[in-house]
Amino acid sequence: MDITERFLNYTKFDTQSAEDSQSVPSTAKQLMFAEYLKKELIAEGLSDVEMDDKGYIYATLKSNVKRSVPTIGFISHYDTSPDCSGANIKAQIVERYDGKDILLSTKCEDSEERMMSPKKFPELLQHVGEDLIVTDGTTLLGADDKAGIAEIVQAMVYLQQHKEIPHGDIRVAFNPDEEIGMGAHHFDVERFGCQWAYTMDGGDVGELEFENFNAASAKITVKGVSVHPGYAKDKMVNANRLAAEFVAMLPANETPETTEGYQGFYHLTGMQGNVESATLSYIIRDHDRERFEDRKRFIQNAVQQMNERYGEGTVGCELRDQYYNMKEKIDPQMHVIDLVLKAMQECGVAPKVKPIRGGTDGAQLSFKGLPCPNIFAGGVNFHGPYEFVSIQSMEKAMQIIVKICELTADYNN
């Protein structure tokens, strides 16, 4: 089985996760794919294949050298985003892409046809001459992160077929619920037993990420007083209006749509309310830890100002840290990055080191004691019907994995 067939088989499974679920994994259908994947790993000759009751899969490719070699790992998640349907995916292959518009579907719910054009998605032009796997315009593709899984499994198969390539024990792991921020919560780092690992969950070819946002959530609650509007003078407290006033207190030029690179933001993700009560949901992001703490204090100060203006207890705030920038854990162990850079060089890939404007399972795992930067899986335009992945990109990612395993066999602790 080649990497293309493997990936296409994976896309046949609907593994969409659900943010409002309290179960682990968040959807039972993820376990159906997990069972399939477990059986595949056994069939492909990996050892110690096991799956826990939460759908976390662990397996080993045993060392083929007698000397002491660090045990490293490769990790991908198998859930797909709640943002777009992952059911009945009908993947299509565009052979030797010519740089023109790609017709995904002649009929969609919202239009007669759905076209993917390099005018809107210029990253397509980076893949002219390559074979692209695309959707039919009605679902996402699932390259995030089934491409990563296919690359890891294919690399393990390749290493078994090429026993002349030296490597130590290689651990692989696949988990649910990354797309809802829960993928690393039940990951058993001790059971995984690696000195370091890599998530294969990045974007286009060459991407290497070991910096991510520090992240927190803020839930702002506003208590109002409902009175008939005709008799409301000096009595009514309109929670909706106070909520709007709070929103206006935050800097308008520090939102996702006005920032890039290392710039942080406040993002209003939801709002509900009436006269009597209102709720605002925010996420807070910044790469710099000190600025991150400043942002949380800014929110708290805004709440305090509102309460000074309208009475103590009118506005409440629940702040919760979500994850932190893995850079502070990676910096002391830069050999983990140096190995990837060398692997890319030897495989003819130009590195694109950049900060993640988000988070990965690797960020949380790094703070659980497992240094875990993120390497490209090749997919582009995640979480929607314009998602695509180049077959050549997946093959290149697989080669990088193999090369990292080989280089680690020569690494001196």
mmCIF file of C-alpha atoms in Angstrom:
data_model
loop_
_atom_site.group_PDB
_atom_site.id
_atom_site.type_symbol
_atom_site.label_atom_id
_atom_site.label_comp_id
_atom_site.label_asym_id
_atom_site.label_seq_id
_atom_site.Cartn_x
_atom_site.Cartn_y
_atom_site.Cartn_z
ATOM 1 C CA MET A 1 0.000 0.000 0.000
ATOM 2 C CA ASP A 2 1.444 3.386 -0.922
ATOM 3 C CA ILE A 3 0.967 6.610 1.024
ATOM 4 C CA THR A 4 -1.823 7.853 -1.264
ATOM 5 C CA GLU A 5 -3.956 4.750 -0.861
ATOM 6 C CA ARG A 6 -3.337 4.766 2.878
ATOM 7 C CA PHE A 7 -4.441 8.392 3.229
ATOM 8 C CA LEU A 8 -7.518 7.914 1.027
ATOM 9 C CA ASN A 9 -8.559 4.930 3.158
ATOM 10 C CA TYR A 10 -8.331 7.115 6.250
ATOM 11 C CA THR A 11 -10.541 9.832 4.757
ATOM 12 C CA LYS A 12 -13.401 7.335 4.452
ATOM 13 C CA PHE A 13 -13.868 7.492 8.222
ATOM 14 C CA ASP A 14 -15.859 10.363 9.753
ATOM 15 C CA THR A 15 -13.853 11.325 12.833
ATOM 16 C CA GLN A 16 -15.233 14.798 13.560
ATOM 17 C CA SER A 17 -14.838 15.821 17.209
ATOM 18 C CA ALA A 18 -17.433 17.803 19.181
ATOM 19 C CA GLU A 19 -16.753 20.788 21.433
ATOM 20 C CA ASP A 20 -19.914 20.410 23.531
ATOM 21 C CA SER A 21 -19.292 16.762 24.431
ATOM 22 C CA GLN A 22 -18.226 15.602 27.895
ATOM 23 C CA SER A 23 -17.043 12.149 26.782
ATOM 24 C CA VAL A 24 -13.522 11.039 25.823
ATOM 25 C CA PRO A 25 -13.203 10.814 22.931
ATOM 26 C CA SER A 26 -15.794 13.472 22.285
ATOM 27 C CA THR A 27 -17.502 11.383 19.587
ATOM 28 C CA ALA A 28 -17.917 7.603 19.475
ATOM 29 C CA LYS A 29 -17.221 7.512 15.735
ATOM 30 C CA GLN A 30 -13.577 8.398 16.405
ATOM 31 C CA LEU A 31 -13.173 5.006 18.091
ATOM 32 C CA MET A 32 -14.242 3.221 14.903
ATOM 33 C CA PHE A 33 -11.256 4.680 13.098
ATOM 34 C CA ALA A 34 -8.991 4.077 16.085
ATOM 35 C CA GLU A 35 -9.851 0.365 16.005
ATOM 36 C CA TYR A 36 -9.086 0.264 12.281
ATOM 37 C CA LEU A 37 -5.780 2.025 12.831
ATOM 38 C CA LYS A 38 -4.799 -0.314 15.652
ATOM 39 C CA LYS A 39 -5.361 -3.343 13.420
ATOM 40 C CA GLU A 40 -3.408 -1.724 10.607
ATOM 41 C CA LEU A 41 -0.397 -1.086 12.857
ATOM 42 C CA ILE A 42 -0.395 -4.728 13.926
ATOM 43 C CA ALA A 43 -0.684 -5.876 10.298
ATOM 44 C CA GLU A 44 2.231 -3.618 9.328
ATOM 45 C CA GLY A 45 4.480 -5.350 11.853
ATOM 46 C CA LEU A 46 4.753 -2.805 14.670
ATOM 47 C CA SER A 47 5.233 -4.023 18.237
ATOM 48 C CA ASP A 48 3.553 -3.156 21.536
ATOM 49 C CA VAL A 49 0.428 -1.945 19.738
ATOM 50 C CA GLU A 50 -2.158 -0.896 22.292
ATOM 51 C CA MET A 51 -5.193 1.349 22.555
ATOM 52 C CA ASP A 52 -6.565 2.612 25.855
ATOM 53 C CA ASP A 53 -10.224 3.125 26.703
ATOM 54 C CA LYS A 54 -10.072 6.757 25.550
ATOM 55 C CA GLY A 55 -8.848 5.924 22.056
ATOM 56 C CA TYR A 56 -5.158 6.775 22.483
ATOM 57 C CA ILE A 57 -3.027 4.430 20.379
ATOM 58 C CA TYR A 58 0.639 3.632 21.083
ATOM 59 C CA ALA A 59 3.033 1.394 19.127
ATOM 60 C CA THR A 60 6.739 0.726 18.629
ATOM 61 C CA LEU A 61 9.120 0.072 15.792
ATOM 62 C CA LYS A 62 11.948 -1.783 17.509
ATOM 63 C CA SER A 63 15.550 -0.648 17.215
ATOM 64 C CA ASN A 64 17.782 -2.336 14.644
ATOM 65 C CA VAL A 65 21.074 -1.206 16.227
ATOM 66 C CA LYS A 66 22.901 -2.621 19.212
ATOM 67 C CA ARG A 67 24.232 0.676 20.586
ATOM 68 C CA SER A 68 22.327 2.962 22.925
ATOM 69 C CA VAL A 69 20.096 5.311 20.931
ATOM 70 C CA PRO A 70 17.508 7.806 22.209
ATOM 71 C CA THR A 71 13.901 6.666 21.930
ATOM 72 C CA ILE A 72 11.974 9.258 19.924
ATOM 73 C CA GLY A 73 8.346 9.495 18.888
ATOM 74 C CA PHE A 74 5.995 10.752 16.188
ATOM 75 C CA ILE A 75 2.446 11.834 16.974
ATOM 76 C CA SER A 76 -0.658 12.775 14.971
ATOM 77 C CA HIS A 77 -4.320 13.235 15.794
ATOM 78 C CA TYR A 78 -7.130 11.492 13.965
ATOM 79 C CA ASP A 79 -10.103 13.747 14.717
ATOM 80 C CA THR A 80 -11.244 16.346 12.197
ATOM 81 C CA SER A 81 -12.542 19.832 12.892
ATOM 82 C CA PRO A 82 -16.090 20.548 14.086
ATOM 83 C CA ASP A 83 -16.053 23.545 11.707
ATOM 84 C CA CYS A 84 -16.963 21.505 8.630
ATOM 85 C CA SER A 85 -18.484 18.121 7.906
ATOM 86 C CA GLY A 86 -16.138 15.150 7.750
ATOM 87 C CA ALA A 87 -18.822 12.661 6.668
ATOM 88 C CA ASN A 88 -18.912 11.002 3.248
ATOM 89 C CA ILE A 89 -15.703 12.641 2.065
ATOM 90 C CA LYS A 90 -15.280 12.191 -1.674
ATOM 91 C CA ALA A 91 -11.633 12.906 -2.306
ATOM 92 C CA GLN A 92 -10.470 13.625 -5.846
ATOM 93 C CA ILE A 93 -6.971 13.518 -7.331
ATOM 94 C CA VAL A 94 -5.890 16.315 -9.663
ATOM 95 C CA GLU A 95 -2.928 14.875 -11.532
ATOM 96 C CA ARG A 96 -0.043 17.196 -12.414
ATOM 97 C CA TYR A 97 -1.841 20.379 -11.409
ATOM 98 C CA ASP A 98 -1.515 23.013 -14.161
ATOM 99 C CA GLY A 99 -1.975 26.195 -12.113
ATOM 100 C CA LYS A 100 -5.555 26.835 -13.252
ATOM 101 C CA ASP A 101 -8.864 26.872 -11.380
ATOM 102 C CA ILE A 102 -9.963 23.505 -9.995
ATOM 103 C CA LEU A 103 -13.637 22.601 -10.264
ATOM 104 C CA LEU A 104 -14.491 20.804 -7.044
ATOM 105 C CA SER A 105 -18.226 20.359 -7.543
ATOM 106 C CA THR A 106 -20.835 21.345 -10.085
ATOM 107 C CA LYS A 107 -23.567 21.520 -7.440
ATOM 108 C CA CYS A 108 -23.365 22.708 -3.832
ATOM 109 C CA GLU A 109 -26.039 23.823 -1.406
ATOM 110 C CA ASP A 110 -25.060 27.468 -1.663
ATOM 111 C CA SER A 111 -24.164 27.673 -5.360
ATOM 112 C CA GLU A 112 -24.246 25.891 -8.710
ATOM 113 C CA GLU A 113 -20.565 25.080 -8.557
ATOM 114 C CA ARG A 114 -17.629 25.357 -6.207
ATOM 115 C CA MET A 115 -14.296 26.362 -7.666
ATOM 116 C CA MET A 116 -10.859 26.540 -6.039
ATOM 117 C CA SER A 117 -8.879 29.283 -7.731
ATOM 118 C CA PRO A 118 -5.226 30.355 -7.260
ATOM 119 C CA LYS A 119 -6.531 33.931 -7.306
ATOM 120 C CA LYS A 120 -8.158 33.274 -3.938
ATOM 121 C CA PHE A 121 -5.756 30.539 -2.811
ATOM 122 C CA PRO A 122 -2.333 31.539 -4.201
ATOM 123 C CA GLU A 123 -0.634 28.710 -2.302
ATOM 124 C CA LEU A 124 -1.912 26.431 -5.085
ATOM 125 C CA LEU A 125 0.768 27.870 -7.351
ATOM 126 C CA GLN A 126 3.453 26.406 -5.081
ATOM 127 C CA HIS A 127 2.271 22.962 -6.207
ATOM 128 C CA VAL A 128 2.112 23.274 -9.994
ATOM 129 C CA GLY A 129 3.134 19.971 -11.561
ATOM 130 C CA GLU A 130 2.254 17.999 -8.443
ATOM 131 C CA ASP A 131 -0.649 15.633 -7.820
ATOM 132 C CA LEU A 132 -3.215 17.222 -5.526
ATOM 133 C CA ILE A 133 -5.837 15.477 -3.423
ATOM 134 C CA VAL A 134 -8.873 17.768 -3.077
ATOM 135 C CA THR A 135 -12.463 17.550 -1.836
ATOM 136 C CA ASP A 136 -15.682 17.564 -3.835
ATOM 137 C CA GLY A 137 -16.534 20.953 -2.341
ATOM 138 C CA THR A 138 -19.016 19.663 0.250
ATOM 139 C CA THR A 139 -16.763 18.520 3.119
ATOM 140 C CA LEU A 140 -13.298 19.044 4.497
ATOM 141 C CA LEU A 141 -10.595 16.588 3.393
ATOM 142 C CA GLY A 142 -9.091 15.504 6.695
ATOM 143 C CA ALA A 143 -5.437 16.063 5.813
ATOM 144 C CA ASP A 144 -5.441 17.701 9.240
ATOM 145 C CA ASP A 145 -4.259 15.314 10.458
ATOM 146 C CA LYS A 146 -4.767 12.045 8.642
ATOM 147 C CA ALA A 147 -1.983 13.074 6.292
ATOM 148 C CA GLY A 148 0.294 13.078 9.330
ATOM 149 C CA ILE A 149 -0.865 9.595 10.315
ATOM 150 C CA ALA A 150 -0.324 8.262 6.789
ATOM 151 C CA GLU A 151 3.184 9.742 6.724
ATOM 152 C CA ILE A 152 4.146 8.222 10.073
ATOM 153 C CA VAL A 153 2.779 4.768 9.271
ATOM 154 C CA GLN A 154 4.350 4.806 5.797
ATOM 155 C CA ALA A 155 7.706 5.815 7.307
ATOM 156 C CA MET A 156 7.550 2.872 9.723
ATOM 157 C CA VAL A 157 6.790 0.523 6.812
ATOM 158 C CA TYR A 158 9.666 2.008 4.806
ATOM 159 C CA LEU A 159 12.128 1.527 7.658
ATOM 160 C CA GLN A 160 11.125 -2.125 7.951
ATOM 161 C CA GLN A 161 11.631 -2.577 4.218
ATOM 162 C CA HIS A 162 15.032 -0.862 4.342
ATOM 163 C CA LYS A 163 16.810 -2.544 7.212
ATOM 164 C CA GLU A 164 20.093 -0.943 6.120
ATOM 165 C CA ILE A 165 18.846 2.339 7.630
ATOM 166 C CA PRO A 166 19.887 2.391 11.309
ATOM 167 C CA HIS A 167 17.393 3.567 13.927
ATOM 168 C CA GLY A 168 16.642 3.225 17.595
ATOM 169 C CA ASP A 169 13.268 2.435 19.140
ATOM 170 C CA ILE A 170 10.658 4.599 17.419
ATOM 171 C CA ARG A 171 7.378 5.176 19.222
ATOM 172 C CA VAL A 172 4.254 6.328 17.409
ATOM 173 C CA ALA A 173 1.027 7.623 18.928
ATOM 174 C CA PHE A 174 -2.325 8.698 17.547
ATOM 175 C CA ASN A 175 -4.947 10.520 19.580
ATOM 176 C CA PRO A 176 -8.465 11.943 19.403
ATOM 177 C CA ASP A 177 -9.844 15.430 20.100
ATOM 178 C CA GLU A 178 -6.922 17.663 19.146
ATOM 179 C CA GLU A 179 -9.263 19.960 17.227
ATOM 180 C CA ILE A 180 -11.150 20.824 20.398
ATOM 181 C CA GLY A 181 -7.980 21.388 22.427
ATOM 182 C CA MET A 182 -8.196 18.141 24.390
ATOM 183 C CA GLY A 183 -5.811 15.893 22.469
ATOM 184 C CA ALA A 184 -2.923 16.027 24.933
ATOM 185 C CA HIS A 185 -5.027 16.015 28.101
ATOM 186 C CA HIS A 186 -5.109 12.229 28.405
ATOM 187 C CA PHE A 187 -1.866 11.486 26.565
ATOM 188 C CA ASP A 188 0.268 9.220 28.762
ATOM 189 C CA VAL A 189 3.788 10.658 28.423
ATOM 190 C CA GLU A 190 5.287 8.093 30.788
ATOM 191 C CA ARG A 191 3.703 5.232 28.884
ATOM 192 C CA PHE A 192 4.972 6.714 25.605
ATOM 193 C CA GLY A 193 8.490 6.563 27.001
ATOM 194 C CA CYS A 194 10.335 8.936 24.652
ATOM 195 C CA GLN A 195 13.132 11.411 25.237
ATOM 196 C CA TRP A 196 11.524 13.746 22.708
ATOM 197 C CA ALA A 197 8.927 13.580 19.952
ATOM 198 C CA TYR A 198 7.456 15.411 16.967
ATOM 199 C CA THR A 199 3.873 16.118 16.015
ATOM 200 C CA MET A 200 3.319 15.766 12.266
ATOM 201 C CA ASP A 201 0.575 18.362 12.195
ATOM 202 C CA GLY A 202 1.951 21.410 10.382
ATOM 203 C CA GLY A 203 0.945 22.895 7.066
ATOM 204 C CA ASP A 204 2.817 23.185 3.782
ATOM 205 C CA VAL A 205 6.206 21.703 2.941
ATOM 206 C CA GLY A 206 9.108 22.918 5.063
ATOM 207 C CA GLU A 207 7.113 24.264 7.992
ATOM 208 C CA LEU A 208 8.764 23.726 11.362
ATOM 209 C CA GLU A 209 7.192 25.211 14.443
ATOM 210 C CA PHE A 210 8.438 25.333 18.001
ATOM 211 C CA GLU A 211 6.856 28.594 19.099
ATOM 212 C CA ASN A 212 3.152 28.955 19.744
ATOM 213 C CA PHE A 213 0.755 31.255 21.531
ATOM 214 C CA ASN A 214 0.291 31.362 25.257
ATOM 215 C CA ALA A 215 -3.447 30.892 25.533
ATOM 216 C CA ALA A 216 -6.265 31.631 27.972
ATOM 217 C CA SER A 217 -10.035 31.827 27.874
ATOM 218 C CA ALA A 218 -12.157 34.479 29.567
ATOM 219 C CA LYS A 219 -15.851 34.235 30.304
ATOM 220 C CA ILE A 220 -17.391 37.604 31.149
ATOM 221 C CA THR A 221 -20.812 37.582 32.827
ATOM 222 C CA VAL A 222 -22.999 40.667 33.237
ATOM 223 C CA LYS A 223 -25.924 40.901 35.675
ATOM 224 C CA GLY A 224 -28.720 43.261 34.727
ATOM 225 C CA VAL A 225 -32.042 44.369 36.154
ATOM 226 C CA SER A 226 -35.082 43.983 33.937
ATOM 227 C CA VAL A 227 -37.824 46.595 34.278
ATOM 228 C CA HIS A 228 -40.585 47.641 31.888
ATOM 229 C CA PRO A 229 -38.841 50.122 29.540
ATOM 230 C CA GLY A 230 -41.605 52.668 30.051
ATOM 231 C CA TYR A 231 -40.799 52.876 33.753
ATOM 232 C CA ALA A 232 -37.087 52.048 33.657
ATOM 233 C CA LYS A 233 -35.491 55.357 34.641
ATOM 234 C CA ASP A 234 -32.942 54.851 37.413
ATOM 235 C CA LYS A 235 -34.070 51.226 37.770
ATOM 236 C CA MET A 236 -33.112 49.230 34.699
ATOM 237 C CA VAL A 237 -29.614 47.844 34.234
ATOM 238 C CA ASN A 238 -29.420 46.592 30.651
ATOM 239 C CA ALA A 239 -26.940 43.713 30.627
ATOM 240 C CA ASN A 240 -26.750 43.776 26.832
ATOM 241 C CA ARG A 241 -25.717 47.431 26.806
ATOM 242 C CA LEU A 242 -23.111 46.873 29.534
ATOM 243 C CA ALA A 243 -21.725 43.918 27.590
ATOM 244 C CA ALA A 244 -21.360 46.131 24.520
ATOM 245 C CA GLU A 245 -19.621 48.741 26.670
ATOM 246 C CA PHE A 246 -17.170 46.096 27.893
ATOM 247 C CA VAL A 247 -16.407 45.019 24.322
ATOM 248 C CA ALA A 248 -15.649 48.647 23.446
ATOM 249 C CA MET A 249 -13.101 48.865 26.278
ATOM 250 C CA LEU A 250 -10.814 46.347 24.576
ATOM 251 C CA PRO A 251 -8.402 47.620 21.879
ATOM 252 C CA ALA A 252 -10.035 47.379 18.460
ATOM 253 C CA ASN A 253 -6.678 46.924 16.721
ATOM 254 C CA GLU A 254 -5.747 43.822 18.752
ATOM 255 C CA THR A 255 -8.082 41.238 17.251
ATOM 256 C CA PRO A 256 -7.342 38.245 14.990
ATOM 257 C CA GLU A 257 -8.380 40.137 11.877
ATOM 258 C CA THR A 258 -5.919 42.981 12.575
ATOM 259 C CA THR A 259 -2.842 41.023 13.729
ATOM 260 C CA GLU A 260 -0.203 38.672 12.325
ATOM 261 C CA GLY A 261 3.150 37.058 13.135
ATOM 262 C CA TYR A 262 4.052 37.507 16.778
ATOM 263 C CA GLN A 263 1.215 39.958 17.494
ATOM 264 C CA GLY A 264 -1.242 38.811 20.136
ATOM 265 C CA PHE A 265 -4.958 39.496 20.373
ATOM 266 C CA TYR A 266 -8.269 39.376 22.210
ATOM 267 C CA HIS A 267 -10.867 37.379 20.286
ATOM 268 C CA LEU A 268 -14.586 37.611 21.041
ATOM 269 C CA THR A 269 -15.777 34.111 20.184
ATOM 270 C CA GLY A 270 -19.343 34.294 21.431
ATOM 271 C CA MET A 271 -21.984 36.518 22.982
ATOM 272 C CA GLN A 272 -25.441 35.822 24.361
ATOM 273 C CA GLY A 273 -27.730 37.991 26.369
ATOM 274 C CA ASN A 274 -30.884 39.863 27.204
ATOM 275 C CA VAL A 275 -31.671 42.756 29.528
ATOM 276 C CA GLU A 276 -31.282 40.641 32.652
ATOM 277 C CA SER A 277 -28.025 38.835 31.858
ATOM 278 C CA ALA A 278 -25.324 38.620 29.224
ATOM 279 C CA THR A 279 -22.237 36.505 28.590
ATOM 280 C CA LEU A 280 -19.151 37.250 26.518
ATOM 281 C CA SER A 281 -16.657 34.526 25.607
ATOM 282 C CA TYR A 282 -13.078 35.520 24.767
ATOM 283 C CA ILE A 283 -9.844 33.802 23.955
ATOM 284 C CA ILE A 284 -6.591 35.630 24.783
ATOM 285 C CA ARG A 285 -3.386 34.946 22.848
ATOM 286 C CA ASP A 286 0.219 36.178 22.891
ATOM 287 C CA HIS A 287 3.601 34.604 22.131
ATOM 288 C CA ASP A 288 5.378 36.612 24.814
ATOM 289 C CA ARG A 289 4.623 35.315 28.327
ATOM 290 C CA GLU A 290 4.860 38.740 29.976
ATOM 291 C CA ARG A 291 2.544 40.357 27.421
ATOM 292 C CA PHE A 292 0.211 37.389 27.859
ATOM 293 C CA GLU A 293 -0.014 38.067 31.588
ATOM 294 C CA ASP A 294 -0.541 41.784 30.828
ATOM 295 C CA ARG A 295 -3.485 40.901 28.589
ATOM 296 C CA LYS A 296 -5.137 38.889 31.345
ATOM 297 C CA ARG A 297 -4.632 41.756 33.767
ATOM 298 C CA PHE A 298 -6.142 44.161 31.222
ATOM 299 C CA ILE A 299 -9.308 42.035 31.126
ATOM 300 C CA GLN A 300 -9.471 41.934 34.922
ATOM 301 C CA ASN A 301 -8.940 45.701 35.175
ATOM 302 C CA ALA A 302 -11.733 46.294 32.671
ATOM 303 C CA VAL A 303 -14.031 44.161 34.830
ATOM 304 C CA GLN A 304 -13.029 46.148 37.903
ATOM 305 C CA GLN A 305 -13.721 49.454 36.156
ATOM 306 C CA MET A 306 -17.176 48.244 35.133
ATOM 307 C CA ASN A 307 -17.963 47.242 38.708
ATOM 308 C CA GLU A 308 -16.759 50.595 40.024
ATOM 309 C CA ARG A 309 -19.108 52.252 37.558
ATOM 310 C CA TYR A 310 -22.188 50.040 37.994
ATOM 311 C CA GLY A 311 -21.790 48.346 41.371
ATOM 312 C CA GLU A 312 -19.743 45.469 42.743
ATOM 313 C CA GLY A 313 -20.769 42.113 41.320
ATOM 314 C CA THR A 314 -22.368 43.528 38.181
ATOM 315 C CA VAL A 315 -19.636 42.084 35.967
ATOM 316 C CA GLY A 316 -17.823 38.825 36.664
ATOM 317 C CA CYS A 317 -14.827 37.194 35.014
ATOM 318 C CA GLU A 318 -13.671 33.582 34.850
ATOM 319 C CA LEU A 319 -10.128 33.326 33.458
ATOM 320 C CA ARG A 320 -8.565 29.981 32.588
ATOM 321 C CA ASP A 321 -5.119 29.294 31.134
ATOM 322 C CA GLN A 322 -5.252 26.801 28.265
ATOM 323 C CA TYR A 323 -1.655 26.232 27.133
ATOM 324 C CA TYR A 324 1.728 27.958 26.967
ATOM 325 C CA ASN A 325 4.444 28.684 24.443
ATOM 326 C CA MET A 326 6.498 25.517 23.988
ATOM 327 C CA LYS A 327 9.577 27.603 23.092
ATOM 328 C CA GLU A 328 10.610 27.889 26.732
ATOM 329 C CA LYS A 329 10.752 24.077 26.897
ATOM 330 C CA ILE A 330 12.405 23.573 23.503
ATOM 331 C CA ASP A 331 15.139 26.225 23.845
ATOM 332 C CA PRO A 332 17.168 24.227 26.409
ATOM 333 C CA GLN A 333 17.105 21.198 24.046
ATOM 334 C CA MET A 334 17.740 22.693 20.621
ATOM 335 C CA HIS A 335 19.237 19.429 19.345
ATOM 336 C CA VAL A 336 15.593 18.390 18.856
ATOM 337 C CA ILE A 337 15.294 21.188 16.275
ATOM 338 C CA ASP A 338 18.791 20.775 14.836
ATOM 339 C CA LEU A 339 17.981 17.178 13.868
ATOM 340 C CA VAL A 340 14.936 18.318 11.893
ATOM 341 C CA LEU A 341 16.856 21.083 10.142
ATOM 342 C CA LYS A 342 19.573 18.622 9.145
ATOM 343 C CA ALA A 343 16.969 16.104 7.957
ATOM 344 C CA MET A 344 15.304 18.759 5.820
ATOM 345 C CA GLN A 345 18.644 19.790 4.350
ATOM 346 C CA GLU A 346 19.521 16.214 3.410
ATOM 347 C CA CYS A 347 16.056 15.686 1.907
ATOM 348 C CA GLY A 348 16.211 18.874 -0.160
ATOM 349 C CA VAL A 349 13.539 20.756 1.789
ATOM 350 C CA ALA A 350 13.911 24.457 2.544
ATOM 351 C CA PRO A 351 12.948 25.007 6.214
ATOM 352 C CA LYS A 352 10.211 27.522 6.996
ATOM 353 C CA VAL A 353 10.585 28.169 10.711
ATOM 354 C CA LYS A 354 7.710 30.264 11.941
ATOM 355 C CA PRO A 355 5.585 30.816 15.048
ATOM 356 C CA ILE A 356 2.236 29.052 15.294
ATOM 357 C CA ARG A 357 -0.665 31.449 15.631
ATOM 358 C CA GLY A 358 -2.461 28.826 17.643
ATOM 359 C CA GLY A 359 -1.488 25.767 19.610
ATOM 360 C CA THR A 360 -0.724 22.092 19.048
ATOM 361 C CA ASP A 361 -0.790 18.941 21.121
ATOM 362 C CA GLY A 362 2.994 19.327 21.127
ATOM 363 C CA ALA A 363 2.756 22.542 23.135
ATOM 364 C CA GLN A 364 0.880 20.820 25.942
ATOM 365 C CA LEU A 365 3.089 17.733 25.742
ATOM 366 C CA SER A 366 6.207 19.895 26.016
ATOM 367 C CA PHE A 367 4.921 21.167 29.366
ATOM 368 C CA LYS A 368 4.197 17.588 30.418
ATOM 369 C CA GLY A 369 7.888 16.796 30.038
ATOM 370 C CA LEU A 370 8.008 15.667 26.391
ATOM 371 C CA PRO A 371 9.718 18.240 24.111
ATOM 372 C CA CYS A 372 7.564 18.104 21.006
ATOM 373 C CA PRO A 373 7.913 20.579 18.109
ATOM 374 C CA ASN A 374 5.638 20.467 15.073
ATOM 375 C CA ILE A 375 6.633 19.403 11.532
ATOM 376 C CA PHE A 376 4.692 19.914 8.303
ATOM 377 C CA ALA A 377 2.211 17.278 7.159
ATOM 378 C CA GLY A 378 1.594 18.984 3.812
ATOM 379 C CA GLY A 379 -2.059 19.954 4.032
ATOM 380 C CA VAL A 380 -3.328 23.418 3.081
ATOM 381 C CA ASN A 381 -6.591 25.326 3.777
ATOM 382 C CA PHE A 382 -7.546 23.157 6.746
ATOM 383 C CA HIS A 383 -11.057 22.920 8.219
ATOM 384 C CA GLY A 384 -13.051 23.597 5.069
ATOM 385 C CA PRO A 385 -14.039 22.421 1.577
ATOM 386 C CA TYR A 386 -10.993 24.070 -0.023
ATOM 387 C CA GLU A 387 -8.561 21.863 1.881
ATOM 388 C CA PHE A 388 -6.008 20.028 -0.228
ATOM 389 C CA VAL A 389 -2.768 18.096 0.110
ATOM 390 C CA SER A 390 -0.078 17.308 -2.443
ATOM 391 C CA ILE A 391 0.897 13.654 -2.745
ATOM 392 C CA GLN A 392 4.496 14.773 -3.231
ATOM 393 C CA SER A 393 4.286 16.802 0.003
ATOM 394 C CA MET A 394 3.162 13.738 1.948
ATOM 395 C CA GLU A 395 5.981 11.712 0.433
ATOM 396 C CA LYS A 396 8.475 14.405 1.407
ATOM 397 C CA ALA A 397 7.156 14.473 4.992
ATOM 398 C CA MET A 398 7.540 10.698 5.141
ATOM 399 C CA GLN A 399 11.159 11.033 3.970
ATOM 400 C CA ILE A 400 11.825 13.612 6.697
ATOM 401 C CA ILE A 401 10.549 11.185 9.354
ATOM 402 C CA VAL A 402 12.813 8.423 8.040
ATOM 403 C CA LYS A 403 15.800 10.766 7.962
ATOM 404 C CA ILE A 404 15.191 11.997 11.530
ATOM 405 C CA CYS A 405 15.136 8.364 12.716
ATOM 406 C CA GLU A 406 18.399 7.706 10.883
ATOM 407 C CA LEU A 407 20.115 10.836 12.198
ATOM 408 C CA THR A 408 18.982 10.102 15.758
ATOM 409 C CA ALA A 409 20.766 6.738 15.548
ATOM 410 C CA ASP A 410 24.035 8.709 15.335
ATOM 411 C CA TYR A 411 23.072 11.230 17.993
ATOM 412 C CA ASN A 412 25.254 11.308 21.089
ATOM 413 C CA ASN A 413 23.374 12.005 24.323
#
